[in-house]
XYZ file of C-alpha atoms in Angstrom:
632
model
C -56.529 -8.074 -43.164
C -57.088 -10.953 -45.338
C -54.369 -13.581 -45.510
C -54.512 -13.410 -49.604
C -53.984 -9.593 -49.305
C -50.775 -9.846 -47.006
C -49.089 -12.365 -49.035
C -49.493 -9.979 -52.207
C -48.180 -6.888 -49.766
C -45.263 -9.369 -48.745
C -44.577 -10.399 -52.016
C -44.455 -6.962 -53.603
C -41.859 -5.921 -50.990
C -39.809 -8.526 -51.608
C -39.761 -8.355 -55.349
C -39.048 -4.173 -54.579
C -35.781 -5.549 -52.252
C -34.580 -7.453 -55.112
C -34.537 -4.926 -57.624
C -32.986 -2.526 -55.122
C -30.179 -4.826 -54.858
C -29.268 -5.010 -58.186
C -29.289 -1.290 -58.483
C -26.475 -1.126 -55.919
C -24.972 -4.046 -57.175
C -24.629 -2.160 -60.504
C -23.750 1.188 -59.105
C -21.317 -0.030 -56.620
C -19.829 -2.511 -59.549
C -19.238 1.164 -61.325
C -17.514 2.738 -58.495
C -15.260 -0.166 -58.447
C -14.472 0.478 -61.587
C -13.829 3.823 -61.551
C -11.683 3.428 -57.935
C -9.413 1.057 -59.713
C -9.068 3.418 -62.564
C -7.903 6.398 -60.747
C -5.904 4.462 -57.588
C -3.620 2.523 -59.387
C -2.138 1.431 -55.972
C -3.973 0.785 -52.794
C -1.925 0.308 -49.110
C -3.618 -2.884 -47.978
C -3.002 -1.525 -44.042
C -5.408 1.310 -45.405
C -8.743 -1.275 -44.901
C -7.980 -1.313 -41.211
C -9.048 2.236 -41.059
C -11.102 2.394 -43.655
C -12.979 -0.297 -41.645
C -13.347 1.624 -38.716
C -14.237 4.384 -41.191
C -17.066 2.709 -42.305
C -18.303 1.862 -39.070
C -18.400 5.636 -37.951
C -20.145 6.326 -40.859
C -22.749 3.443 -41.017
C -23.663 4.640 -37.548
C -24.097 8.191 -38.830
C -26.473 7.110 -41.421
C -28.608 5.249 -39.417
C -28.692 8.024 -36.444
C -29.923 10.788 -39.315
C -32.399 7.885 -40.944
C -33.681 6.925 -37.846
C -34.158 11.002 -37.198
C -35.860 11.141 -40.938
C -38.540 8.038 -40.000
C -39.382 9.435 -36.279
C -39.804 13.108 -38.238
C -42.376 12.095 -40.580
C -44.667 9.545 -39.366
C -47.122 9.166 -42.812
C -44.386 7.821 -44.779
C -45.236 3.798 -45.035
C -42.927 1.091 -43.955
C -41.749 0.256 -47.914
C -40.707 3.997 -48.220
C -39.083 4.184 -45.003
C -36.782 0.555 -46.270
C -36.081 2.089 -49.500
C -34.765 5.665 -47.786
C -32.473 2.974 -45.791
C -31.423 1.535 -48.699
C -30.876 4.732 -50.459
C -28.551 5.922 -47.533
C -26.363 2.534 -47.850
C -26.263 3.056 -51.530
C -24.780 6.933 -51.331
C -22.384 5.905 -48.631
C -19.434 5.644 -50.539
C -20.896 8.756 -52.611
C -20.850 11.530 -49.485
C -17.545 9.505 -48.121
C -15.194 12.810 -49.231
C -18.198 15.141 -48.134
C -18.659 13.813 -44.558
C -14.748 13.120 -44.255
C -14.053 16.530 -43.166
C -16.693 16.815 -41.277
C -15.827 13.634 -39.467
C -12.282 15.142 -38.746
C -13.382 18.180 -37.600
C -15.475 15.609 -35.235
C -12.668 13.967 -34.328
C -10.426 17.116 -33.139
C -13.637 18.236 -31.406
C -13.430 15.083 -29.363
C -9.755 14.893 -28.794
C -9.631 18.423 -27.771
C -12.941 17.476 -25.094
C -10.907 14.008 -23.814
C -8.000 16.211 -23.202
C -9.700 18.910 -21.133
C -11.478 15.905 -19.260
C -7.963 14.551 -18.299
C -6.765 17.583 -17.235
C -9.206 17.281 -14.661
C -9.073 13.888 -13.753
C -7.087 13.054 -10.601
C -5.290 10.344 -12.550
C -2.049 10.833 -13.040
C -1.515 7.609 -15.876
C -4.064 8.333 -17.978
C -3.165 7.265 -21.618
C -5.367 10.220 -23.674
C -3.486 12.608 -21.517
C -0.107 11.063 -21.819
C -0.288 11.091 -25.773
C -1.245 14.606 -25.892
C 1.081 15.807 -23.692
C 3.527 13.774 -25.882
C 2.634 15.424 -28.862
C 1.323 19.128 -27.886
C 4.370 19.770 -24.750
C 7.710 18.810 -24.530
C 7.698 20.041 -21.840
C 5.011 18.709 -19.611
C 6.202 15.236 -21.258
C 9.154 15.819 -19.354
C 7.744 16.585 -15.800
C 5.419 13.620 -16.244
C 8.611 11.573 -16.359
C 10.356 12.554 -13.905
C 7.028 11.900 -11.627
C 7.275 8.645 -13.021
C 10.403 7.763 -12.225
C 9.734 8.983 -8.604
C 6.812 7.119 -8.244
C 7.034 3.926 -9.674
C 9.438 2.291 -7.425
C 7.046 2.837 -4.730
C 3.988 1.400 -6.684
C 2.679 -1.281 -4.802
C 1.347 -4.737 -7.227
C -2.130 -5.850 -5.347
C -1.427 -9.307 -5.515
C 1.471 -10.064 -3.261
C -0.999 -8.093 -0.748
C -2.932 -11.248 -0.474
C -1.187 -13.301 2.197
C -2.947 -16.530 1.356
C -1.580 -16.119 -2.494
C 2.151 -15.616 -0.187
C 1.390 -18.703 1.675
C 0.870 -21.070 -1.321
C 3.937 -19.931 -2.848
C 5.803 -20.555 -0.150
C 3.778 -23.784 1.667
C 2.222 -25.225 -1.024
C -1.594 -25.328 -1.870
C -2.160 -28.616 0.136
C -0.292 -27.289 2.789
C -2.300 -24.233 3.307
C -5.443 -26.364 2.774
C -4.902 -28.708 5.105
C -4.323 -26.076 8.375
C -7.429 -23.975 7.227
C -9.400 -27.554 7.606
C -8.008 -27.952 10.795
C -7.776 -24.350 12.223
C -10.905 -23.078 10.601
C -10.530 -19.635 12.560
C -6.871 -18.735 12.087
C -7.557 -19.319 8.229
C -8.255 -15.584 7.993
C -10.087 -15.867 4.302
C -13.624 -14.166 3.422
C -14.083 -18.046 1.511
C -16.855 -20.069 2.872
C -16.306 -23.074 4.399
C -18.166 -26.245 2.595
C -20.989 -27.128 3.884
C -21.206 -23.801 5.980
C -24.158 -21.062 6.164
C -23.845 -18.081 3.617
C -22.996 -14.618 5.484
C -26.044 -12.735 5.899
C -24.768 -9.573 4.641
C -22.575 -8.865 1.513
C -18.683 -8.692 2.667
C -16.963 -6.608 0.184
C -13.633 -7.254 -1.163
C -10.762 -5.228 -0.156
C -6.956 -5.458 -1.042
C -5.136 -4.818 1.896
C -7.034 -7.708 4.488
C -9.286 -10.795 3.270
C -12.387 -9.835 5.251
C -14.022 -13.003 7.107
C -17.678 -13.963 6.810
C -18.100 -13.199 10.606
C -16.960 -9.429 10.316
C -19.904 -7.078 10.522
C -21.019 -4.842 8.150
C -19.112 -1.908 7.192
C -21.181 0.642 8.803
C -19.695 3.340 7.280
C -19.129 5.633 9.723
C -16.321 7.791 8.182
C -15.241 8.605 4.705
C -12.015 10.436 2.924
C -12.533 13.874 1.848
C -9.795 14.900 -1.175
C -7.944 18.324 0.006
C -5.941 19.810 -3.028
C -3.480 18.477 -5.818
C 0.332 19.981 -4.930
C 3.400 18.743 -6.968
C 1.421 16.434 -8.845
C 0.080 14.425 -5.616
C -3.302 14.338 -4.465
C -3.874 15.085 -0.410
C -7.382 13.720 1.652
C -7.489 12.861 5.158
C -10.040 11.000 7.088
C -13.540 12.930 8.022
C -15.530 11.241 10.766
C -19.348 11.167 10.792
C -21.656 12.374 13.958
C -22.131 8.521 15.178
C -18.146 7.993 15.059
C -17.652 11.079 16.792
C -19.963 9.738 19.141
C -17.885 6.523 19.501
C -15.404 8.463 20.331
C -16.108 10.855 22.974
C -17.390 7.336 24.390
C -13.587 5.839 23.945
C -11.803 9.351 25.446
C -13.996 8.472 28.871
C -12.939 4.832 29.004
C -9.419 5.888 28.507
C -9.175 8.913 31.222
C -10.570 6.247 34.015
C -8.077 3.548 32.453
C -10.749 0.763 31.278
C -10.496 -1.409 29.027
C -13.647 -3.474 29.813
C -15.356 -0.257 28.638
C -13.219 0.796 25.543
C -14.110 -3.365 25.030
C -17.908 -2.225 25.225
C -17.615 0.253 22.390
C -16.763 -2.259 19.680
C -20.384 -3.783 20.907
C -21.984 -0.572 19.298
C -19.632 0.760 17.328
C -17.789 -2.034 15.355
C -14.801 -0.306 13.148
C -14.241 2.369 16.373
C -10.722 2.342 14.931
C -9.144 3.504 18.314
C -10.773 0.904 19.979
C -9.855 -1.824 17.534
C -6.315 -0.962 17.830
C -5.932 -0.746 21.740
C -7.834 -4.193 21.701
C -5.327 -5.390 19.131
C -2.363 -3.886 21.514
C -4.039 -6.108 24.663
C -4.470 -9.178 22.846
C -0.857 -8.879 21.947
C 0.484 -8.605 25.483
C -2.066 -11.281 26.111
C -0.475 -13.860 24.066
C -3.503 -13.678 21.572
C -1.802 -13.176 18.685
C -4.488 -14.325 16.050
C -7.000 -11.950 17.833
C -4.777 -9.134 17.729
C -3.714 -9.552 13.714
C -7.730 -9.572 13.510
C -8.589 -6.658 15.324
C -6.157 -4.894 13.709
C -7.556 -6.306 10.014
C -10.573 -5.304 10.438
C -9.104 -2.103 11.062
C -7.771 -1.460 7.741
C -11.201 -3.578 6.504
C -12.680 -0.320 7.441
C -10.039 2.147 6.683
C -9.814 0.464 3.112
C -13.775 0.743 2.677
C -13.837 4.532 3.581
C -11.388 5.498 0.398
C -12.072 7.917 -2.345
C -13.181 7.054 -5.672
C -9.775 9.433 -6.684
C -7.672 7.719 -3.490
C -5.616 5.905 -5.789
C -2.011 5.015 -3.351
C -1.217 1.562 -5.066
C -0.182 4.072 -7.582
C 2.208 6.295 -4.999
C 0.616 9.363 -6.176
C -1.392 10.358 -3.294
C -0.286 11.485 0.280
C -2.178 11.125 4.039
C -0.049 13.201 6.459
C 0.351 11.933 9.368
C -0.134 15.465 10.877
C -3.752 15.430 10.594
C -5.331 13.651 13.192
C -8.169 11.494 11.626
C -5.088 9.539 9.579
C -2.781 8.238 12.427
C -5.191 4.768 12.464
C -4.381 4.004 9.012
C -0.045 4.423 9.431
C -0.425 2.779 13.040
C -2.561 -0.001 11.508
C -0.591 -0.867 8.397
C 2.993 -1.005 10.906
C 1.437 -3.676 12.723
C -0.080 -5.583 9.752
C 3.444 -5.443 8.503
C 4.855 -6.819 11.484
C 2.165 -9.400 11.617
C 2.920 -10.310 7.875
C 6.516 -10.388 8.917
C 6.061 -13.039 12.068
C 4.097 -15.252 9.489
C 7.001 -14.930 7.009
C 5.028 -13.029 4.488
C 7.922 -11.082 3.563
C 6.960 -10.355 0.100
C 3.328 -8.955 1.110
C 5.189 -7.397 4.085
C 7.035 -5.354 1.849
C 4.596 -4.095 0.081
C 2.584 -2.734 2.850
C 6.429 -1.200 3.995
C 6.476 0.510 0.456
C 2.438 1.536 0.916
C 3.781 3.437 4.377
C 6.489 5.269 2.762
C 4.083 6.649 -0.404
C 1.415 8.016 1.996
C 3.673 9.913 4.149
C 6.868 11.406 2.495
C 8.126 12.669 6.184
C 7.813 9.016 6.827
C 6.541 9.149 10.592
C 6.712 5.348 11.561
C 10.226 4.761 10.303
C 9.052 2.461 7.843
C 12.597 3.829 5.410
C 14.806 1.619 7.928
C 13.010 -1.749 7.850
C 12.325 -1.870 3.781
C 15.897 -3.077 3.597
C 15.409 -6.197 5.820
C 11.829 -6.926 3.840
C 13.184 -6.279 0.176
C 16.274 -8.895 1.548
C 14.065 -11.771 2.832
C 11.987 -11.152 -0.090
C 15.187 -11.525 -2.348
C 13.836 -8.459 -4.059
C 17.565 -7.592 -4.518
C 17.205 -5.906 -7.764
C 14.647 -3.500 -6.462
C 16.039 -2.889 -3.381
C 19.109 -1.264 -5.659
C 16.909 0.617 -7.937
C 14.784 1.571 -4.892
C 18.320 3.352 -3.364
C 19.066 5.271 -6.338
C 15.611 6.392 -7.168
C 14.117 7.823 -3.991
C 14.495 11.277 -2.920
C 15.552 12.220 0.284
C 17.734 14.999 2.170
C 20.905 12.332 2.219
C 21.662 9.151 -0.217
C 20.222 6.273 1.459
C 23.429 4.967 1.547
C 24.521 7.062 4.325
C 21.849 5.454 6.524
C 23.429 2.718 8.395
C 20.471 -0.063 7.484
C 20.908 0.854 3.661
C 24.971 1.190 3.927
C 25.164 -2.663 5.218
C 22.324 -3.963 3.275
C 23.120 -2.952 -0.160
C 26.631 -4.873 0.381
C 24.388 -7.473 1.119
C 22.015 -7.326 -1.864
C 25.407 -6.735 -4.287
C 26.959 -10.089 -2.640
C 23.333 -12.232 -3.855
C 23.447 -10.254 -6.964
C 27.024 -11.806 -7.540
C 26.012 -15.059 -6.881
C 23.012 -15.131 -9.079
C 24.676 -16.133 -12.433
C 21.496 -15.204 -14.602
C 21.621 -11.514 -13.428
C 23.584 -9.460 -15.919
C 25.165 -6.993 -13.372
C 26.615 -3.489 -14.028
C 30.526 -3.643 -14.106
C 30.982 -0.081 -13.484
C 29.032 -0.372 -9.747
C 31.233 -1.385 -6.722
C 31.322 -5.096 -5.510
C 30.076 -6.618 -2.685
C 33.347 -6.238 -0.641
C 33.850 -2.792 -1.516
C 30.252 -2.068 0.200
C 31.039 -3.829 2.938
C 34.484 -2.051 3.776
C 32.609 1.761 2.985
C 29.727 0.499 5.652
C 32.420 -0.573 7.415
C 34.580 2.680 7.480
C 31.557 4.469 8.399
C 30.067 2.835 10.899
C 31.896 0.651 12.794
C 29.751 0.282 15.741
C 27.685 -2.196 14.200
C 29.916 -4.551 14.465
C 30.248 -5.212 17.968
C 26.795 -4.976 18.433
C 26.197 -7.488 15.857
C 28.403 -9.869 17.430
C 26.405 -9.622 20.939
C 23.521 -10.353 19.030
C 23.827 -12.415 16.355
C 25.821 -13.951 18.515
C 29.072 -14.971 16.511
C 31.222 -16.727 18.322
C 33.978 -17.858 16.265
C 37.481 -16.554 18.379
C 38.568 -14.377 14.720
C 35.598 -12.099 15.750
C 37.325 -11.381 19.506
C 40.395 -10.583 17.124
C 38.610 -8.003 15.363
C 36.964 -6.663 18.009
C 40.136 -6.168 20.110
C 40.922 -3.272 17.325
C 40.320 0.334 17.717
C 38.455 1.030 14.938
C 36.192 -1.650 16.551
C 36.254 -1.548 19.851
C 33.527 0.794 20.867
C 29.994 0.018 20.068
C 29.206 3.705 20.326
C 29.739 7.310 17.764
C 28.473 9.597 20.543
C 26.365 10.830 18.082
C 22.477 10.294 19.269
C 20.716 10.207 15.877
C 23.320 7.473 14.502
C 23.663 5.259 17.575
C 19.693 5.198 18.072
C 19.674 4.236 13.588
C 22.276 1.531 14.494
C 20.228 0.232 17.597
C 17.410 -0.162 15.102
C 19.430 -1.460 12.304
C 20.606 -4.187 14.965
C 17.121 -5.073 16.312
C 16.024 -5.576 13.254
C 18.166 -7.098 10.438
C 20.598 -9.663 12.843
C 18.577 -12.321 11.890
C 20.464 -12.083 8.024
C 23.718 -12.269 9.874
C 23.238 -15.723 10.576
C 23.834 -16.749 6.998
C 27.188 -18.098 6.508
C 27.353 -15.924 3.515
C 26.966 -12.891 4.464
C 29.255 -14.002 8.240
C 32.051 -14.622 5.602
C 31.652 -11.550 3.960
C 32.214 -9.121 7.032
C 34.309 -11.451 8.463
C 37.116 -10.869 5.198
C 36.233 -7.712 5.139
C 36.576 -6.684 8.790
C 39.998 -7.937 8.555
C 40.594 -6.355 5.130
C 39.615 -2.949 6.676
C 42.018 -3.318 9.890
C 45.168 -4.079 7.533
C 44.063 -0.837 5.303
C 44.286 1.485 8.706
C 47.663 0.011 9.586
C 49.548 1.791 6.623
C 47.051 4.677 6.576
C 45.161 5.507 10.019
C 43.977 9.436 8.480
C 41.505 7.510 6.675
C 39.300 7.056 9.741
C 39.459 10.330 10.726
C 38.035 11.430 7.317
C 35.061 8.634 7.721
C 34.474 10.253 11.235
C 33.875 13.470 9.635
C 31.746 12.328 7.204
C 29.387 10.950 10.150
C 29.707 14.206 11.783
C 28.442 15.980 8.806
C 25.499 13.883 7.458
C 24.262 13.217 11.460
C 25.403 16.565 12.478
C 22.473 17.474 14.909
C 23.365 16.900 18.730
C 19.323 15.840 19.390
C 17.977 12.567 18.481
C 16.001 13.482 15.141
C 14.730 9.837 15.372
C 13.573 9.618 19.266
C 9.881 9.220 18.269
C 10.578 5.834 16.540
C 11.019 2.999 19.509
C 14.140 0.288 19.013
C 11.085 -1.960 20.606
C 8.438 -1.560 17.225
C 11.454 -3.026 14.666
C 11.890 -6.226 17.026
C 10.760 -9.453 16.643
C 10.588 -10.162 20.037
C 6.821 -10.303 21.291
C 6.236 -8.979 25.107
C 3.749 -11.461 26.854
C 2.171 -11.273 30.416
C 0.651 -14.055 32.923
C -2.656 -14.162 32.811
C -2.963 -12.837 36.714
C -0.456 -10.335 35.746
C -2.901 -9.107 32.562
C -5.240 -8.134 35.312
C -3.789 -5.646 36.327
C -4.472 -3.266 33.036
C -8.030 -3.597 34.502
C -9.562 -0.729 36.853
C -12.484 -1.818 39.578
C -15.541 -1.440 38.375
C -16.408 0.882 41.117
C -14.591 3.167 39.779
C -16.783 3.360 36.470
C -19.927 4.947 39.285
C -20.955 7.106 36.151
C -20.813 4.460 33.960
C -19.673 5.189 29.729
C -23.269 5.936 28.673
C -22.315 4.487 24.633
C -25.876 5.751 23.726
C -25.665 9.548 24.933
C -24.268 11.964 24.034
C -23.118 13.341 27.251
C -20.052 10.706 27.736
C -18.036 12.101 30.109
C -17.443 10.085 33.267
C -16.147 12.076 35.027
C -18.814 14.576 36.736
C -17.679 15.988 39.891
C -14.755 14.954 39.602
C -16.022 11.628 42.069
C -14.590 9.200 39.876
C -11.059 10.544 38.916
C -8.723 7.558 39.775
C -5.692 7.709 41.163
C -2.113 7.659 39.826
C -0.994 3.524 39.681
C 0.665 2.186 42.534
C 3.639 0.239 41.349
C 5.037 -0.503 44.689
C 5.510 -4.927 45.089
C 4.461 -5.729 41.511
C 6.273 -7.473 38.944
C 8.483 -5.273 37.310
C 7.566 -6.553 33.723
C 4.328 -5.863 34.511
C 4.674 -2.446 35.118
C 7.096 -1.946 32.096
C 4.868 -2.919 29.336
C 2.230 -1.556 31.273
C 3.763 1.859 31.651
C 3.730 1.745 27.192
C -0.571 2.075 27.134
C -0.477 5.822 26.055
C -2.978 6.629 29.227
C -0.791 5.034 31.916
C 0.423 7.591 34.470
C 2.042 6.970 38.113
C 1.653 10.065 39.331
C 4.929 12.164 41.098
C 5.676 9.027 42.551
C 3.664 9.258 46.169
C 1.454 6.592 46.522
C -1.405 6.931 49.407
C -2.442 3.349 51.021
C -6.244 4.650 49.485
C -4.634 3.397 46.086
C -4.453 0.203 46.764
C -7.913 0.035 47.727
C -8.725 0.995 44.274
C -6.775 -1.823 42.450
C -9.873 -4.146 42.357
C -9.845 -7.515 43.140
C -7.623 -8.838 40.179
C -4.571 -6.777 42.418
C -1.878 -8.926 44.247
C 0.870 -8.333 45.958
């Protein structure tokens, strides 16, 4: 084509655009004309959707000319503009044509977005909610109620970080400064200046800050989702054929008591989550404290990488029961990353994971109901920790726990002081708490003052009273809540405060009883009917896990968890299948002589969950077996 014939083509089309815009410019100047005519007042909030109108509309057009152009092929490119142009020009024209057919769209839509939600495993979803608003009173109404259930549990991401905690509390310079210095207690994924990259992608997870040395998540197992029941969604934990493997592997090392070989497993299989854990309980007795808190991170590094897409439990709508065998790891994990957040004074990020336990599990298995008193008070979360009491469901009112009947006098007393909190007049005060808890379990008070200790000579006053002299209620549920309630929150009774505050009212209490002394027998019988079994219902939960007091051993004493490694003949074949050590029945060792060993030895190592001693008859072939690390 010559260049004089393609400037006439060009020039023709652009003389044809010209006049095509003064056509609509006419025609569109006439339907102003006419609008204003017949609309003789116009909303000016009306544009907004009129806008979006338009847009809908403009993207019609084009789909059905863009349909028209790929239909016919032979029509030339000045045709194909002008149909374009056409279609812009008859917009406003077809506007109350396509309208209806546009809301019939629309319903069509709505009507597919709510079936879709229906399905969805979200609970919050906003389409869903207005519908539901609109279409069912009723399910409105249940979706509240779930709300109001849930959300006090709903954990916020952010105080999970502890480095975020640490700043708060430390300062940012603070916190720089010992990560310079102690480069591998910093416990951050970051990379250090100056430092190699990672040679693998470390993905980001909420509960732990994965470091750069972890391996890669090999994903060995995954969560399954079971069924939806009372508006909360159930999955457990489904191990793969190279976990199972791992395991079988970590069932040998633990019927011939190794620990060199359950050691050995994390070599090939590096999120065994048994393994990680019984490492993290052996660093711990070790003294390593840093190495246990990792162990037991990368533990929930993997646990957290396994989720559903649907596992949603920052949102305290799912549940893991602790029944099923593949989720014990993740409860047993999170209890000791709480108590590790708790020793760094992470008390914030401590309670979260404390409020994580108690949505996953609504039997609560590990106890975690009578510790989130003592986090939600050195996290001066004193607002929640009220709502939190009058919004969760259980059998009793919290307040008839001992933990929640002292704490909330507690939380009412900072509540007091804090001028800038508008507090409800119609709730008791701080004192009135404090005599109730008081009146109903006395006990605590004795055993407060061994501990605490408080040694001012009003307490030997006090505790020279009946009501106070015994630190027992014969009842084994209560006194084993109170042992725990002691272990754990005596630390807050060190606060002048809160001394002064049972101090007043201990006395208070003892002058009440002098003019009328029925009114303890009527607080007895209220702890005989709330904690009326004669069993300890709370046996499985160990005074021991709620202290802050960390067992350690002796390095030559630590030797002792070890086995001789003549005793491992068969060997823990980690690559075969066929695991079991134990063929013939050779290699079975026997029960653990205990006979002129240190007695804290053999107490903390009696709690490894494959100890055994046997019926107490020790042969002198057992001591043969003790390996070379034994002494006497």
């Amino acid at each position: 084509m010559s260049v004089r014939y393609l400037k006439k083509v060009l020039k023709e089309q652009e003389e044809q655009f010209q006049h095509s815009n003064e056509i609509d410019e006419e025609g569109e100047e006439d339907e102003e004309e006419a609008e204003q005519q017949s609309k003789p007042f116009v909303n000016p909030f009306d544009l907004l959707d009129d806008h979006q109108d338009d847009d809908e509309e403009s993207e019609i057009v084009d789909d059905t000319s863009k349909v028209s152009i790929e239909d016919d092929d032979r029509l030339p490119p000045l045709q194909s503009k002008s149909n374009n142009h056409k279609s812009k020009k008859n917009k406003k024209k077809k506007k109350n044509k396509d309208g209806s057919s546009l809301v019939a769209a629309d319903k069509a839509d709505k009507s597919f977005d709510l079936d879709f939600d229906s399905l969805s495993l979200e609970g919050n979803s906003s389409a869903g909610h207005s519908n539901e608003k609109t279409e069912n009173g009723k399910v409105e109404r249940r979706n509240d109620v779930k709300h109001d259930l849930t959300s006090v549990l709903q954990v916020d991401p952010k105080y999970l970080n502890v480095e975020n905690e640490l700043r708060r509390i430390f300062g940012s310079k603070v916190v720089k400064s010992f990560e310079k210095s102690n480069p591998s207690a910093a416990g951050t994924s970051r990379q250090v200046r100056g430092g190699s990259r990672a040679t693998h992608y470390i993905r980001k997870t909420n509960l732990v800050s994965p470091s750069e040395h972890w391996p890669r998540w090999d994903g060995s197992f995954s969560m399954e989702f079971m069924e939806t029941k009372n508006g909360r969604h159930y999955f457990r934990y489904v191990h793969s054929s190279s976990y199972g493997q791992g395991q079988r592997a970590f069932e040998a090392a633990k019927a011939i008591h190794d620990l060199n070989g359950i050691a050995s497993i994390l070599m090939y299989h590096h999120y065994h989550l048994d393994s990680l854990l019984t490492m993290a309980e052996y660093f711990k007795f070790a003294g390593e404290h840093q190495m246990a808190a990792d162990a037991v991170a990368k533990s929930l590094y993997a646990l957290e990488c396994a989720w559903h897409p649907m596992f949603t439990p920052f949102q305290a709508n799912c549940q893991l029961k602790f029944s099923e065998e593949t989720n014990k790891p993740l409860f047993t994990a999170l209890f000791a990353h709480m108590r590790n957040l708790d020793r760094r004074g992470c008390h914030r990020s401590a309670l979260e994971v404390c409020k994580l336990l108690l949505s996953l599990d609504s039997d609560d298995p590990m106890g975690a109901l009578f510790c989130v008193d003592y986090y939600a008070l050195r996290a001066e979360e004193y607002q929640w920790l009220e709502k939190f009491s009058e919004d969760y469901k259980t059998d009793n009112s919290l307040w008839l726990f001992p933990n929640f009947s002292y704490s909330l006098s507690i939380c009412r007393l900072y509540l007091e002081t804090d001028e800038s909190k508008n507090l409800d007049s119609t709730k008791s005060s701080s004192t009135d708490l404090m005599k109730q808890a008081l009146m109903l379990y006395p006990p605590v008070v004795k055993k407060l003052v061994a501990k605490v200790p408080l040694k001012d000579q009003v307490w030997t006053r006090i505790l020279q009273n009946s009501i106070f002299r015994s630190d027992q209620t014969k009842i084994p549920s209560l006194d084993h809540l109170i042992n725990i309630y002691v272990e754990r929150s005596y630390l807050i009774w060190r606060l002048p405060d809160v001394q002064k505050l049972l101090r007043d009212s201990a006395l208070a209490v003892i002058e009440a009883l002098e003019h009328c002394k029925d009114e303890a027998k009527d607080w007895a019988c209220v702890r005989k009917e709330t904690f009326s079994s004669e069993k300890n219902e709370y046996g499985h939960l160990s005074v021991q896990d709620f202290s802050d007091a960390v067992p350690t051993l002796p390095p030559d004493n630590l030797q002792e968890f070890m086995v001789n490694p003549r005793m491992r003949e068969g060997g823990v074949l980690i690559g075969d299948q066929n695991v079991n050590p134990l063929q013939g029945g050779g290699n079975i060792p026997a029960p653990r002589n205990v006979a002129n060993r240190n007695q804290l030895a053999v107490l903390l190592e009696s709690m490894l969950p494959w100890v055994h001693y046997g019926d107490g008859h020790v042969g002198e072939a057992d001591e043969d077996h003790n390996g070379p690390g034994h002494r006497e």
